[in-house]
Amino acid sequence: MPANPLQALIFDVDGTLADTEEAHRTAFNHAFAEMGMEWRWDVPLYTALLDVSGGKERIRHYWNQAHADIRALDGQAVQDTIDRIHELKTAAYEQAVQDGAVALRPGVLKLIEAAHQDGLRLAIATTTSPVNIAALLRTSIGPDWRQVFGVVEDASTAPLKKPHPQAYLQTLQRLQLPARACMALEDSSNGLRAARAAGLPTLITPNEYTALHDFAGALRVLPSLRDVTVAHLRAWHAETVAGQSLARA
Ligand code: XBP
Ligand code: MG
């Protein structure tokens, strides 16, 4: 038995559990239209905006960057508008997920079930809103998904967004485990930076929105979790904890 065996997996949500960002982008555009705003985020623009974690932070960043009128507006009016856009967006996203617009990525459900069976603890550390997590996991795992993911840190409990490590640090605290006994699974450079800042070995599975991100410091970079087993994770974790060189797939 290795000195520090793997005891828990900490999953990111958007882009890792499922390719959700296209549904998020569509929901943002739906909200802009409902608000009668001319704004529209196409794929290239949204790819760049994803450097900002958190939907509300992303809206504010875009408004500052693309519409100088924000500076003439009352601060509370700006915040109220951002909140309303995000409320409409979250409702549209939740409906899209419930309508089946998003599926778990290849291999994710099989690995979650196998890890749970193998006695690994499972947690979530995300910058997305709790409504979005519940919609995705209720649809893809079932109403008892909280029995699978014992700890969940999200935008409502960890307001400092990735690359800030808050969500991961709070997850480790609630798991009562050291980072070296865990592994993070992520899809983006912000997520990798947050997990590494919390001391976590991190497995990366990029997607079309994060394919060109910098993943230096990752435990491995894999096209997906398809065919990844608990035995693979335990072996890769042991390599890292033993201080062997980090490898890229
Ligand atoms: C990804 C994010 C989120 C989503 C949108 O979260 O940064 O902001 O893009 O969801 P993660 P919200 O990869 O950490 O799961 O609009 O609810 O923020
Ligand atoms: Mg992500």
mmCIF file of C-alpha atoms and ligand atoms in Angstrom:
data_model
loop_
_atom_site.group_PDB
_atom_site.id
_atom_site.type_symbol
_atom_site.label_atom_id
_atom_site.label_comp_id
_atom_site.label_asym_id
_atom_site.label_seq_id
_atom_site.Cartn_x
_atom_site.Cartn_y
_atom_site.Cartn_z
ATOM 1 C CA MET A 1 0.000 0.000 0.000
ATOM 2 C CA PRO A 2 1.630 3.339 -1.036
ATOM 3 C CA ALA A 3 2.525 5.739 1.791
ATOM 4 C CA ASN A 4 -0.122 8.274 0.786
ATOM 5 C CA PRO A 5 -2.820 6.364 -1.109
ATOM 6 C CA LEU A 6 -5.372 8.207 -3.184
ATOM 7 C CA GLN A 7 -8.462 8.812 -1.052
ATOM 8 C CA ALA A 8 -10.565 11.364 -2.929
ATOM 9 C CA LEU A 9 -11.294 12.752 -6.402
ATOM 10 C CA ILE A 10 -12.301 16.410 -6.734
ATOM 11 C CA PHE A 11 -14.120 17.154 -9.998
ATOM 12 C CA ASP A 12 -14.543 20.450 -11.763
ATOM 13 C CA VAL A 13 -17.960 20.728 -13.467
ATOM 14 C CA ASP A 14 -18.059 22.820 -16.629
ATOM 15 C CA GLY A 15 -15.922 21.327 -19.349
ATOM 16 C CA THR A 16 -14.820 18.391 -17.177
ATOM 17 C CA LEU A 17 -17.924 16.456 -16.118
ATOM 18 C CA ALA A 18 -19.689 17.637 -19.271
ATOM 19 C CA ASP A 19 -19.103 19.915 -22.246
ATOM 20 C CA THR A 20 -21.451 22.578 -20.905
ATOM 21 C CA GLU A 21 -19.965 25.809 -22.214
ATOM 22 C CA GLU A 22 -21.836 25.793 -25.538
ATOM 23 C CA ALA A 23 -25.091 25.544 -23.548
ATOM 24 C CA HIS A 24 -23.878 28.346 -21.244
ATOM 25 C CA ARG A 25 -23.012 30.519 -24.273
ATOM 26 C CA THR A 26 -26.463 29.946 -25.793
ATOM 27 C CA ALA A 27 -28.102 30.762 -22.452
ATOM 28 C CA PHE A 28 -26.142 34.028 -22.148
ATOM 29 C CA ASN A 29 -27.291 35.067 -25.637
ATOM 30 C CA HIS A 30 -30.865 34.118 -24.763
ATOM 31 C CA ALA A 31 -30.684 36.362 -21.682
ATOM 32 C CA PHE A 32 -29.241 39.282 -23.678
ATOM 33 C CA ALA A 33 -32.134 38.972 -26.163
ATOM 34 C CA GLU A 34 -34.715 38.770 -23.348
ATOM 35 C CA MET A 35 -33.256 41.982 -21.910
ATOM 36 C CA GLY A 36 -33.560 43.655 -25.324
ATOM 37 C CA MET A 37 -29.759 44.076 -25.492
ATOM 38 C CA GLU A 38 -27.815 43.975 -28.767
ATOM 39 C CA TRP A 39 -25.026 41.909 -27.160
ATOM 40 C CA ARG A 40 -24.184 38.553 -28.725
ATOM 41 C CA TRP A 41 -21.298 36.259 -27.733
ATOM 42 C CA ASP A 42 -20.124 34.110 -30.675
ATOM 43 C CA VAL A 43 -17.756 31.148 -30.170
ATOM 44 C CA PRO A 44 -14.468 33.025 -30.693
ATOM 45 C CA LEU A 45 -15.530 35.816 -28.312
ATOM 46 C CA TYR A 46 -16.849 33.359 -25.704
ATOM 47 C CA THR A 47 -13.618 31.341 -25.938
ATOM 48 C CA ALA A 48 -11.731 34.488 -24.918
ATOM 49 C CA LEU A 49 -14.306 35.471 -22.259
ATOM 50 C CA LEU A 50 -13.887 32.063 -20.593
ATOM 51 C CA ASP A 51 -10.589 33.389 -19.246
ATOM 52 C CA VAL A 52 -12.869 35.028 -16.681
ATOM 53 C CA SER A 53 -14.432 32.455 -14.349
ATOM 54 C CA GLY A 54 -17.964 33.055 -13.095
ATOM 55 C CA GLY A 55 -20.912 34.142 -15.204
ATOM 56 C CA LYS A 56 -21.495 37.463 -13.430
ATOM 57 C CA GLU A 57 -17.791 38.322 -13.486
ATOM 58 C CA ARG A 58 -17.741 37.424 -17.199
ATOM 59 C CA ILE A 59 -20.675 39.754 -17.969
ATOM 60 C CA ARG A 60 -19.035 42.646 -16.076
ATOM 61 C CA HIS A 61 -15.669 42.013 -17.785
ATOM 62 C CA TYR A 62 -17.339 42.062 -21.232
ATOM 63 C CA TRP A 63 -19.363 45.218 -20.416
ATOM 64 C CA ASN A 64 -16.198 47.046 -19.254
ATOM 65 C CA GLN A 65 -14.251 45.828 -22.276
ATOM 66 C CA ALA A 66 -16.800 46.341 -25.052
ATOM 67 C CA HIS A 67 -19.161 49.103 -23.879
ATOM 68 C CA ALA A 68 -17.570 52.197 -22.357
ATOM 69 C CA ASP A 69 -21.062 53.445 -21.384
ATOM 70 C CA ILE A 70 -20.774 51.347 -18.200
ATOM 71 C CA ARG A 71 -18.537 54.015 -16.674
ATOM 72 C CA ALA A 72 -21.295 56.640 -16.871
ATOM 73 C CA LEU A 73 -23.838 54.380 -15.162
ATOM 74 C CA ASP A 74 -24.676 54.180 -11.477
ATOM 75 C CA GLY A 75 -22.795 51.261 -9.860
ATOM 76 C CA GLN A 76 -25.939 49.727 -8.337
ATOM 77 C CA ALA A 77 -27.795 49.963 -11.652
ATOM 78 C CA VAL A 78 -24.931 48.104 -13.332
ATOM 79 C CA GLN A 79 -24.956 45.381 -10.652
ATOM 80 C CA ASP A 80 -28.757 45.067 -10.848
ATOM 81 C CA THR A 81 -28.541 44.637 -14.634
ATOM 82 C CA ILE A 82 -25.775 42.015 -14.321
ATOM 83 C CA ASP A 83 -27.789 40.137 -11.692
ATOM 84 C CA ARG A 84 -30.925 40.175 -13.884
ATOM 85 C CA ILE A 85 -29.022 38.985 -16.970
ATOM 86 C CA HIS A 86 -27.483 36.162 -14.922
ATOM 87 C CA GLU A 87 -30.845 35.191 -13.429
ATOM 88 C CA LEU A 88 -32.377 34.894 -16.936
ATOM 89 C CA LYS A 89 -29.283 33.065 -18.201
ATOM 90 C CA THR A 90 -29.323 30.536 -15.356
ATOM 91 C CA ALA A 91 -33.030 29.814 -15.938
ATOM 92 C CA ALA A 92 -32.390 29.295 -19.662
ATOM 93 C CA TYR A 93 -29.372 27.058 -18.959
ATOM 94 C CA GLU A 94 -31.281 24.966 -16.411
ATOM 95 C CA GLN A 95 -34.108 24.459 -18.916
ATOM 96 C CA ALA A 96 -31.641 23.463 -21.650
ATOM 97 C CA VAL A 97 -30.000 20.892 -19.368
ATOM 98 C CA GLN A 98 -33.376 19.501 -18.305
ATOM 99 C CA ASP A 99 -34.274 19.251 -22.025
ATOM 100 C CA GLY A 100 -31.181 17.086 -22.565
ATOM 101 C CA ALA A 101 -28.857 19.642 -24.180
ATOM 102 C CA VAL A 102 -25.859 18.431 -22.157
ATOM 103 C CA ALA A 103 -24.476 14.922 -21.578
ATOM 104 C CA LEU A 104 -21.618 13.787 -19.356
ATOM 105 C CA ARG A 105 -18.345 13.482 -21.259
ATOM 106 C CA PRO A 106 -17.145 10.019 -22.361
ATOM 107 C CA GLY A 107 -16.035 7.819 -19.480
ATOM 108 C CA VAL A 108 -17.147 10.228 -16.736
ATOM 109 C CA LEU A 109 -20.151 8.282 -15.401
ATOM 110 C CA LYS A 110 -18.309 4.937 -15.544
ATOM 111 C CA LEU A 111 -15.316 6.385 -13.649
ATOM 112 C CA ILE A 112 -17.511 8.087 -11.028
ATOM 113 C CA GLU A 113 -19.411 4.840 -10.399
ATOM 114 C CA ALA A 114 -16.197 2.771 -10.244
ATOM 115 C CA ALA A 115 -14.488 5.257 -7.921
ATOM 116 C CA HIS A 116 -17.519 5.340 -5.621
ATOM 117 C CA GLN A 117 -17.595 1.522 -5.582
ATOM 118 C CA ASP A 118 -13.857 1.434 -4.861
ATOM 119 C CA GLY A 119 -14.329 3.548 -1.734
ATOM 120 C CA LEU A 120 -12.866 6.798 -3.061
ATOM 121 C CA ARG A 121 -14.598 9.911 -1.755
ATOM 122 C CA LEU A 122 -15.934 12.210 -4.484
ATOM 123 C CA ALA A 123 -16.243 15.992 -4.346
ATOM 124 C CA ILE A 124 -16.967 18.937 -6.620
ATOM 125 C CA ALA A 125 -15.057 22.244 -6.735
ATOM 126 C CA THR A 126 -16.543 24.609 -9.309
ATOM 127 C CA THR A 127 -17.129 28.290 -10.039
ATOM 128 C CA THR A 128 -20.542 27.599 -11.535
ATOM 129 C CA SER A 129 -23.868 28.211 -9.785
ATOM 130 C CA PRO A 130 -25.482 25.481 -7.622
ATOM 131 C CA VAL A 131 -28.586 25.435 -9.846
ATOM 132 C CA ASN A 132 -26.421 24.389 -12.783
ATOM 133 C CA ILE A 133 -24.764 21.536 -10.871
ATOM 134 C CA ALA A 134 -28.078 20.165 -9.653
ATOM 135 C CA ALA A 135 -29.642 20.343 -13.130
ATOM 136 C CA LEU A 136 -26.692 18.505 -14.721
ATOM 137 C CA LEU A 137 -26.269 15.787 -12.091
ATOM 138 C CA ARG A 138 -29.991 15.204 -11.441
ATOM 139 C CA THR A 139 -30.390 14.625 -15.183
ATOM 140 C CA SER A 140 -27.230 12.535 -15.676
ATOM 141 C CA ILE A 141 -26.868 10.643 -12.379
ATOM 142 C CA GLY A 142 -30.304 10.894 -10.787
ATOM 143 C CA PRO A 143 -32.018 12.577 -7.819
ATOM 144 C CA ASP A 144 -29.600 10.959 -5.323
ATOM 145 C CA TRP A 145 -26.471 12.496 -6.869
ATOM 146 C CA ARG A 146 -25.598 14.123 -3.534
ATOM 147 C CA GLN A 147 -24.994 10.627 -2.141
ATOM 148 C CA VAL A 148 -22.202 10.294 -4.709
ATOM 149 C CA PHE A 149 -20.618 13.736 -4.284
ATOM 150 C CA GLY A 150 -20.355 14.185 -0.529
ATOM 151 C CA VAL A 151 -18.739 17.639 -0.699
ATOM 152 C CA VAL A 152 -19.706 20.398 -3.152
ATOM 153 C CA GLU A 153 -18.069 23.838 -3.264
ATOM 154 C CA ASP A 154 -19.574 26.195 -5.861
ATOM 155 C CA ALA A 155 -20.181 29.879 -6.685
ATOM 156 C CA SER A 156 -22.515 30.194 -3.683
ATOM 157 C CA THR A 157 -19.997 28.883 -1.119
ATOM 158 C CA ALA A 158 -16.706 29.934 -2.760
ATOM 159 C CA PRO A 159 -17.202 33.438 -4.218
ATOM 160 C CA LEU A 160 -13.502 33.853 -5.077
ATOM 161 C CA LYS A 161 -13.419 32.273 -8.548
ATOM 162 C CA LYS A 162 -10.676 30.147 -10.193
ATOM 163 C CA PRO A 163 -7.722 30.586 -10.606
ATOM 164 C CA HIS A 164 -8.209 31.531 -6.946
ATOM 165 C CA PRO A 165 -7.902 28.241 -5.006
ATOM 166 C CA GLN A 166 -10.785 28.983 -2.587
ATOM 167 C CA ALA A 167 -13.151 26.287 -3.891
ATOM 168 C CA TYR A 168 -10.411 23.641 -3.676
ATOM 169 C CA LEU A 169 -9.108 24.773 -0.272
ATOM 170 C CA GLN A 170 -12.629 24.688 1.181
ATOM 171 C CA THR A 171 -13.234 21.258 -0.379
ATOM 172 C CA LEU A 172 -10.052 19.854 1.236
ATOM 173 C CA GLN A 173 -11.078 21.373 4.565
ATOM 174 C CA ARG A 174 -14.524 19.736 4.408
ATOM 175 C CA LEU A 175 -13.030 16.417 3.278
ATOM 176 C CA GLN A 176 -10.581 16.645 6.172
ATOM 177 C CA LEU A 177 -7.885 15.361 3.812
ATOM 178 C CA PRO A 178 -4.452 16.704 2.780
ATOM 179 C CA ALA A 179 -4.042 17.661 -0.877
ATOM 180 C CA ARG A 180 -1.517 14.837 -1.361
ATOM 181 C CA ALA A 181 -4.259 12.273 -0.656
ATOM 182 C CA CYS A 182 -6.459 13.688 -3.416
ATOM 183 C CA MET A 183 -6.575 14.341 -7.159
ATOM 184 C CA ALA A 184 -8.302 17.187 -9.027
ATOM 185 C CA LEU A 185 -9.847 16.705 -12.486
ATOM 186 C CA GLU A 186 -10.073 19.851 -14.606
ATOM 187 C CA ASP A 187 -10.444 21.171 -18.178
ATOM 188 C CA SER A 188 -8.985 24.700 -18.140
ATOM 189 C CA SER A 189 -5.856 26.624 -17.243
ATOM 190 C CA ASN A 190 -7.767 28.628 -14.597
ATOM 191 C CA GLY A 191 -8.917 25.361 -13.067
ATOM 192 C CA LEU A 192 -5.429 23.854 -13.186
ATOM 193 C CA ARG A 193 -3.941 26.954 -11.548
ATOM 194 C CA ALA A 194 -6.559 26.886 -8.783
ATOM 195 C CA ALA A 195 -6.043 23.177 -8.075
ATOM 196 C CA ARG A 196 -2.227 23.442 -8.162
ATOM 197 C CA ALA A 197 -2.357 26.477 -5.827
ATOM 198 C CA ALA A 198 -4.191 24.196 -3.386
ATOM 199 C CA GLY A 199 -1.396 21.611 -3.794
ATOM 200 C CA LEU A 200 -3.476 19.092 -5.748
ATOM 201 C CA PRO A 201 -2.146 16.691 -8.391
ATOM 202 C CA THR A 202 -4.370 17.561 -11.351
ATOM 203 C CA LEU A 203 -5.555 15.517 -14.341
ATOM 204 C CA ILE A 204 -6.576 17.604 -17.361
ATOM 205 C CA THR A 205 -9.108 16.683 -20.049
ATOM 206 C CA PRO A 206 -9.321 19.706 -22.388
ATOM 207 C CA ASN A 207 -12.313 20.468 -24.630
ATOM 208 C CA GLU A 208 -12.903 22.615 -27.691
ATOM 209 C CA TYR A 209 -12.998 25.793 -25.593
ATOM 210 C CA THR A 210 -9.776 25.063 -23.680
ATOM 211 C CA ALA A 211 -7.736 23.106 -26.249
ATOM 212 C CA LEU A 212 -5.156 25.909 -26.585
ATOM 213 C CA HIS A 213 -4.749 26.584 -22.843
ATOM 214 C CA ASP A 214 -1.401 26.196 -21.023
ATOM 215 C CA PHE A 215 -1.462 23.006 -18.923
ATOM 216 C CA ALA A 216 2.089 23.113 -17.547
ATOM 217 C CA GLY A 217 2.137 21.398 -14.149
ATOM 218 C CA ALA A 218 -0.671 18.958 -14.958
ATOM 219 C CA LEU A 219 -0.301 15.355 -13.793
ATOM 220 C CA ARG A 220 -1.403 14.304 -17.282
ATOM 221 C CA VAL A 221 -3.331 15.819 -20.211
ATOM 222 C CA LEU A 222 -5.759 13.306 -21.757
ATOM 223 C CA PRO A 223 -8.287 13.749 -24.594
ATOM 224 C CA SER A 224 -11.027 12.500 -22.230
ATOM 225 C CA LEU A 225 -11.692 10.135 -19.337
ATOM 226 C CA ARG A 226 -12.815 7.423 -21.785
ATOM 227 C CA ASP A 227 -11.110 4.118 -20.720
ATOM 228 C CA VAL A 228 -9.536 5.757 -17.650
ATOM 229 C CA THR A 229 -9.893 3.388 -14.668
ATOM 230 C CA VAL A 230 -9.523 3.829 -10.916
ATOM 231 C CA ALA A 231 -6.353 1.745 -11.201
ATOM 232 C CA HIS A 232 -4.940 4.293 -13.665
ATOM 233 C CA LEU A 233 -5.723 7.139 -11.267
ATOM 234 C CA ARG A 234 -4.181 5.327 -8.315
ATOM 235 C CA ALA A 235 -0.987 4.579 -10.310
ATOM 236 C CA TRP A 236 -0.645 8.144 -11.650
ATOM 237 C CA HIS A 237 -1.311 9.545 -8.182
ATOM 238 C CA ALA A 238 1.364 7.273 -6.674
ATOM 239 C CA GLU A 239 3.860 8.497 -9.296
ATOM 240 C CA THR A 240 3.251 12.113 -8.298
ATOM 241 C CA VAL A 241 3.221 11.556 -4.566
ATOM 242 C CA ALA A 242 6.461 9.552 -4.937
ATOM 243 C CA GLY A 243 7.831 12.727 -6.540
ATOM 244 C CA GLN A 244 8.465 11.075 -9.868
ATOM 245 C CA SER A 245 8.504 13.331 -12.945
ATOM 246 C CA LEU A 246 5.131 14.623 -14.093
ATOM 247 C CA ALA A 247 4.265 13.189 -17.456
ATOM 248 C CA ARG A 248 2.112 14.432 -20.353
ATOM 249 C CA ALA A 249 0.045 11.777 -22.063
HETATM 250 C C1 XBP B 1 -16.968 27.330 -15.381
HETATM 251 C C2 XBP B 1 -17.313 28.749 -15.180
HETATM 252 C C3 XBP B 1 -18.761 29.119 -14.974
HETATM 253 C C4 XBP B 1 -19.595 28.750 -16.206
HETATM 254 C C5 XBP B 1 -20.903 29.499 -16.231
HETATM 255 O O1 XBP B 1 -17.043 26.737 -14.115
HETATM 256 O O2 XBP B 1 -16.422 29.577 -15.132
HETATM 257 O O3 XBP B 1 -18.784 30.514 -14.783
HETATM 258 O O4 XBP B 1 -18.854 29.129 -17.372
HETATM 259 O O5 XBP B 1 -21.637 29.225 -15.039
HETATM 260 P P1 XBP B 1 -16.099 25.431 -13.738
HETATM 261 P P2 XBP B 1 -22.189 30.462 -14.167
HETATM 262 O O6 XBP B 1 -15.257 25.101 -14.949
HETATM 263 O O7 XBP B 1 -15.286 25.885 -12.547
HETATM 264 O O8 XBP B 1 -17.081 24.342 -13.416
HETATM 265 O O9 XBP B 1 -22.885 31.391 -15.145
HETATM 266 O O10 XBP B 1 -23.139 29.840 -13.178
HETATM 267 O O11 XBP B 1 -20.977 31.067 -13.526
HETATM 268 MG MG MG B 2 -14.136 23.881 -16.006
#
